[in-house]
């Protein structure tokens, strides 16, 4: 089971998408609208389309990223349900900016062996990433170029995964993930640290607790500092708080999928998310 947890976490790192869905009735589309409880102002909306294999085919986000008004991602799969292509488009009409890219994935024996990202915006040169696996079939290395690559490690207790980003053969970034399953609860602790080699320094910690259906119950963020040279970029969780403690309450539909989620930040109600679901017949 712990091996499965680690493999699922790698999938999130590689593809950047992971959504929970009902096992009894398949979701066709969902729309999530998040609003501030204090002001009743809409903070962001997310619209997600699924195919009958419950793979995401389209995701549209509005208001999630301050740089872009809307971002749209589309996903394409082969007959084995492997992701083979994704397209990304974002725009900001006020600043008259837009950005496009597309990514293709290539497989061998069911495993991703290459990713090619074509940028149509700021960077014209395609980014090529090659994947290498260890004897146990777990991802071991990702090479982006000769001077930038990721190394994955799995200590023997099988509850830890370590991702190290290297640049010019120096460690630039460390991400350590500890996963523990107890009963129907999965606790995941993430420690990350950027070095000056990446252009700035930072330290942060996050703990996420999920129930047996993959719903996030509690999230704890330790205060983090981000430095560029000698200047402080940002500080999370406020000036006085050491931890940013969030927990979540849900309401469910007849298919046991959540349709309303209330997020509490340090014991104060902060965000109300409503989820509209459309199911396949």
CSV table of N, CA, C and O in Angstrom, one decimal, residues 72-125:
chain,number,residue,atom,x,y,z
A,72,UNK,N,-6.5,27.5,-19.4
A,72,UNK,CA,-7.2,26.3,-19.9
A,72,UNK,C,-6.2,25.2,-20.2
A,72,UNK,O,-5.2,25.5,-20.9
A,73,UNK,N,-6.5,24.0,-19.7
A,73,UNK,CA,-5.7,22.9,-20.1
A,73,UNK,C,-6.5,21.8,-20.7
A,73,UNK,O,-7.6,21.5,-20.2
A,74,UNK,N,-6.1,21.2,-21.8
A,74,UNK,CA,-6.8,20.1,-22.4
A,74,UNK,C,-5.8,18.9,-22.4
A,74,UNK,O,-4.6,19.0,-22.6
A,75,UNK,N,-6.4,17.7,-22.2
A,75,UNK,CA,-5.6,16.5,-22.1
A,75,UNK,C,-6.1,15.4,-23.1
A,75,UNK,O,-7.3,15.2,-23.3
A,76,UNK,N,-5.2,14.7,-23.7
A,76,UNK,CA,-5.5,13.6,-24.7
A,76,UNK,C,-4.8,12.3,-24.3
A,76,UNK,O,-3.7,12.3,-23.8
A,77,UNK,N,-5.5,11.2,-24.6
A,77,UNK,CA,-5.0,9.9,-24.1
A,77,UNK,C,-5.0,8.9,-25.2
A,77,UNK,O,-5.8,9.0,-26.2
A,78,UNK,N,-4.2,7.9,-25.1
A,78,UNK,CA,-4.2,6.8,-26.1
A,78,UNK,C,-5.2,5.7,-25.7
A,78,UNK,O,-5.9,5.9,-24.7
A,79,UNK,N,-5.3,4.6,-26.4
A,79,UNK,CA,-6.3,3.6,-26.1
A,79,UNK,C,-6.0,2.8,-24.8
A,79,UNK,O,-6.7,2.0,-24.4
A,80,UNK,N,-4.8,3.1,-24.2
A,80,UNK,CA,-4.4,2.4,-22.9
A,80,UNK,C,-4.6,3.4,-21.8
A,80,UNK,O,-4.1,3.2,-20.7
A,81,UNK,N,-5.2,4.6,-22.1
A,81,UNK,CA,-5.5,5.6,-21.1
A,81,UNK,C,-4.2,6.3,-20.6
A,81,UNK,O,-4.2,6.9,-19.5
A,82,UNK,N,-3.1,6.2,-21.4
A,82,UNK,CA,-1.9,7.0,-21.1
A,82,UNK,C,-2.1,8.4,-21.6
A,82,UNK,O,-2.5,8.6,-22.7
A,83,UNK,N,-1.7,9.4,-20.8
A,83,UNK,CA,-1.7,10.7,-21.3
A,83,UNK,C,-0.6,10.9,-22.3
A,83,UNK,O,0.6,10.6,-22.1
A,84,UNK,N,-1.0,11.4,-23.5
A,84,UNK,CA,-0.1,11.5,-24.6
A,84,UNK,C,0.2,13.0,-25.0
A,84,UNK,O,1.2,13.3,-25.6
A,85,UNK,N,-0.8,13.8,-24.7
A,85,UNK,CA,-0.6,15.2,-25.0
A,85,UNK,C,-1.5,16.1,-24.1
A,85,UNK,O,-2.6,15.7,-23.7
A,86,UNK,N,-0.9,17.3,-23.7
A,86,UNK,CA,-1.7,18.3,-23.0
A,86,UNK,C,-1.3,19.6,-23.6
A,86,UNK,O,-0.2,19.9,-24.0
A,87,UNK,N,-2.3,20.5,-23.6
A,87,UNK,CA,-2.2,21.8,-24.2
A,87,UNK,C,-2.6,22.8,-23.1
A,87,UNK,O,-3.5,22.6,-22.3
A,88,UNK,N,-1.8,23.9,-23.0
A,88,UNK,CA,-2.0,24.9,-22.0
A,88,UNK,C,-2.1,26.3,-22.6
A,88,UNK,O,-1.4,26.6,-23.5
A,89,UNK,N,-3.2,27.0,-22.2
A,89,UNK,CA,-3.3,28.4,-22.7
A,89,UNK,C,-3.7,29.3,-21.5
A,89,UNK,O,-4.6,28.9,-20.7
A,90,UNK,N,-3.1,30.4,-21.4
A,90,UNK,CA,-3.5,31.4,-20.3
A,90,UNK,C,-3.5,32.8,-20.9
A,90,UNK,O,-2.8,33.1,-21.9
A,91,UNK,N,-4.3,33.7,-20.4
A,91,UNK,CA,-4.4,35.0,-20.9
A,91,UNK,C,-4.7,36.0,-19.8
A,91,UNK,O,-5.2,35.7,-18.7
A,92,UNK,N,-4.3,37.2,-20.1
A,92,UNK,CA,-4.6,38.4,-19.2
A,92,UNK,C,-4.9,39.5,-20.2
A,92,UNK,O,-4.0,40.2,-20.8
A,93,UNK,N,-6.2,39.8,-20.3
A,93,UNK,CA,-6.7,40.8,-21.3
A,93,UNK,C,-6.3,42.2,-20.9
A,93,UNK,O,-6.0,43.0,-21.7
A,94,UNK,N,-6.2,42.4,-19.6
A,94,UNK,CA,-5.8,43.8,-19.1
A,94,UNK,C,-4.4,44.1,-19.5
A,94,UNK,O,-4.1,45.2,-20.0
A,95,UNK,N,-3.5,43.2,-19.3
A,95,UNK,CA,-2.1,43.4,-19.7
A,95,UNK,C,-1.8,43.0,-21.1
A,95,UNK,O,-0.7,43.2,-21.6
A,96,UNK,N,-2.8,42.5,-21.8
A,96,UNK,CA,-2.7,42.1,-23.2
A,96,UNK,C,-1.6,41.0,-23.4
A,96,UNK,O,-0.7,41.1,-24.2
A,97,UNK,N,-1.6,40.0,-22.4
A,97,UNK,CA,-0.6,39.0,-22.4
A,97,UNK,C,-1.3,37.6,-22.6
A,97,UNK,O,-2.5,37.4,-22.1
A,98,UNK,N,-0.7,36.7,-23.3
A,98,UNK,CA,-1.2,35.4,-23.4
A,98,UNK,C,0.0,34.4,-23.5
A,98,UNK,O,1.1,34.9,-23.8
A,99,UNK,N,-0.2,33.2,-23.1
A,99,UNK,CA,0.9,32.2,-23.1
A,99,UNK,C,0.3,30.9,-23.6
A,99,UNK,O,-0.7,30.5,-23.1
A,100,UNK,N,1.1,30.2,-24.4
A,100,UNK,CA,0.6,28.9,-24.9
A,100,UNK,C,1.8,27.9,-24.8
A,100,UNK,O,2.9,28.3,-25.1
A,101,UNK,N,1.5,26.7,-24.5
A,101,UNK,CA,2.4,25.6,-24.7
A,101,UNK,C,1.7,24.3,-24.9
A,101,UNK,O,0.5,24.2,-24.6
A,102,UNK,N,2.4,23.3,-25.4
A,102,UNK,CA,1.8,22.0,-25.5
A,102,UNK,C,2.9,21.0,-25.2
A,102,UNK,O,4.1,21.2,-25.4
A,103,UNK,N,2.5,19.9,-24.6
A,103,UNK,CA,3.4,18.8,-24.1
A,103,UNK,C,3.0,17.5,-24.6
A,103,UNK,O,1.8,17.1,-24.6
A,104,UNK,N,4.0,16.7,-25.1
A,104,UNK,CA,3.7,15.4,-25.5
A,104,UNK,C,4.5,14.4,-24.7
A,104,UNK,O,5.6,14.7,-24.3
A,105,UNK,N,3.9,13.2,-24.4
A,105,UNK,CA,4.5,12.2,-23.6
A,105,UNK,C,4.7,10.9,-24.4
A,105,UNK,O,3.8,10.6,-25.2
A,106,UNK,N,5.8,10.2,-24.2
A,106,UNK,CA,6.1,9.0,-24.9
A,106,UNK,C,6.3,7.9,-23.9
A,106,UNK,O,6.9,8.1,-22.8
A,107,UNK,N,5.9,6.7,-24.2
A,107,UNK,CA,5.9,5.5,-23.3
A,107,UNK,C,6.7,4.3,-23.8
A,107,UNK,O,6.8,4.2,-25.0
A,108,UNK,N,7.1,3.5,-22.9
A,108,UNK,CA,7.7,2.2,-23.2
A,108,UNK,C,7.3,1.3,-22.1
A,108,UNK,O,7.6,1.5,-20.9
A,109,UNK,N,6.6,0.2,-22.4
A,109,UNK,CA,6.2,-0.8,-21.4
A,109,UNK,C,5.3,-0.1,-20.4
A,109,UNK,O,5.4,-0.5,-19.2
A,110,UNK,N,4.5,0.8,-20.8
A,110,UNK,CA,3.6,1.5,-19.8
A,110,UNK,C,4.2,2.6,-19.0
A,110,UNK,O,3.5,3.2,-18.2
A,111,UNK,N,5.5,2.9,-19.1
A,111,UNK,CA,6.1,3.9,-18.3
A,111,UNK,C,6.5,5.1,-19.2
A,111,UNK,O,6.9,4.9,-20.4
A,112,UNK,N,6.4,6.3,-18.6
A,112,UNK,CA,6.8,7.5,-19.4
A,112,UNK,C,8.3,7.5,-19.5
A,112,UNK,O,9.0,7.4,-18.5
A,113,UNK,N,8.8,7.7,-20.8
A,113,UNK,CA,10.2,7.7,-21.0
A,113,UNK,C,10.7,9.0,-21.5
A,113,UNK,O,11.9,9.4,-21.4
A,114,UNK,N,9.7,9.8,-22.1
A,114,UNK,CA,10.2,11.1,-22.6
A,114,UNK,C,9.0,12.1,-22.6
A,114,UNK,O,7.8,11.7,-22.8
A,115,UNK,N,9.3,13.4,-22.3
A,115,UNK,CA,8.3,14.4,-22.3
A,115,UNK,C,8.9,15.6,-23.1
A,115,UNK,O,10.1,16.0,-22.8
A,116,UNK,N,8.2,16.1,-24.1
A,116,UNK,CA,8.7,17.2,-24.9
A,116,UNK,C,7.7,18.3,-24.8
A,116,UNK,O,6.5,18.2,-25.1
A,117,UNK,N,8.1,19.5,-24.2
A,117,UNK,CA,7.3,20.6,-24.0
A,117,UNK,C,7.6,21.7,-25.1
A,117,UNK,O,8.7,22.2,-25.1
A,118,UNK,N,6.6,22.1,-25.9
A,118,UNK,CA,6.8,23.1,-26.9
A,118,UNK,C,6.2,24.4,-26.4
A,118,UNK,O,5.0,24.5,-26.1
A,119,UNK,N,7.0,25.4,-26.2
A,119,UNK,CA,6.6,26.7,-25.7
A,119,UNK,C,6.3,27.6,-26.9
A,119,UNK,O,7.2,27.8,-27.8
A,120,UNK,N,5.2,28.2,-26.9
A,120,UNK,CA,4.8,29.2,-28.0
A,120,UNK,C,4.8,30.6,-27.4
A,120,UNK,O,4.2,31.5,-28.1
A,121,UNK,N,5.3,30.8,-26.2
A,121,UNK,CA,5.3,32.1,-25.7
A,121,UNK,C,6.7,32.7,-25.5
A,121,UNK,O,7.3,33.1,-26.5
A,122,UNK,N,7.2,32.7,-24.3
A,122,UNK,CA,8.4,33.4,-24.0
A,122,UNK,C,9.6,32.6,-24.5
A,122,UNK,O,10.6,33.2,-25.0
A,123,UNK,N,9.6,31.3,-24.3
A,123,UNK,CA,10.8,30.5,-24.6
A,123,UNK,C,10.4,29.6,-25.9
A,123,UNK,O,9.5,28.9,-25.8
A,124,UNK,N,11.2,29.8,-26.9
A,124,UNK,CA,10.9,29.1,-28.1
A,124,UNK,C,11.4,27.7,-28.2
A,124,UNK,O,10.9,26.8,-28.9
A,125,UNK,N,12.6,27.4,-27.5
A,125,UNK,CA,13.2,26.1,-27.6
A,125,UNK,C,12.4,25.1,-26.9
A,125,UNK,O,12.1,25.2,-25.7
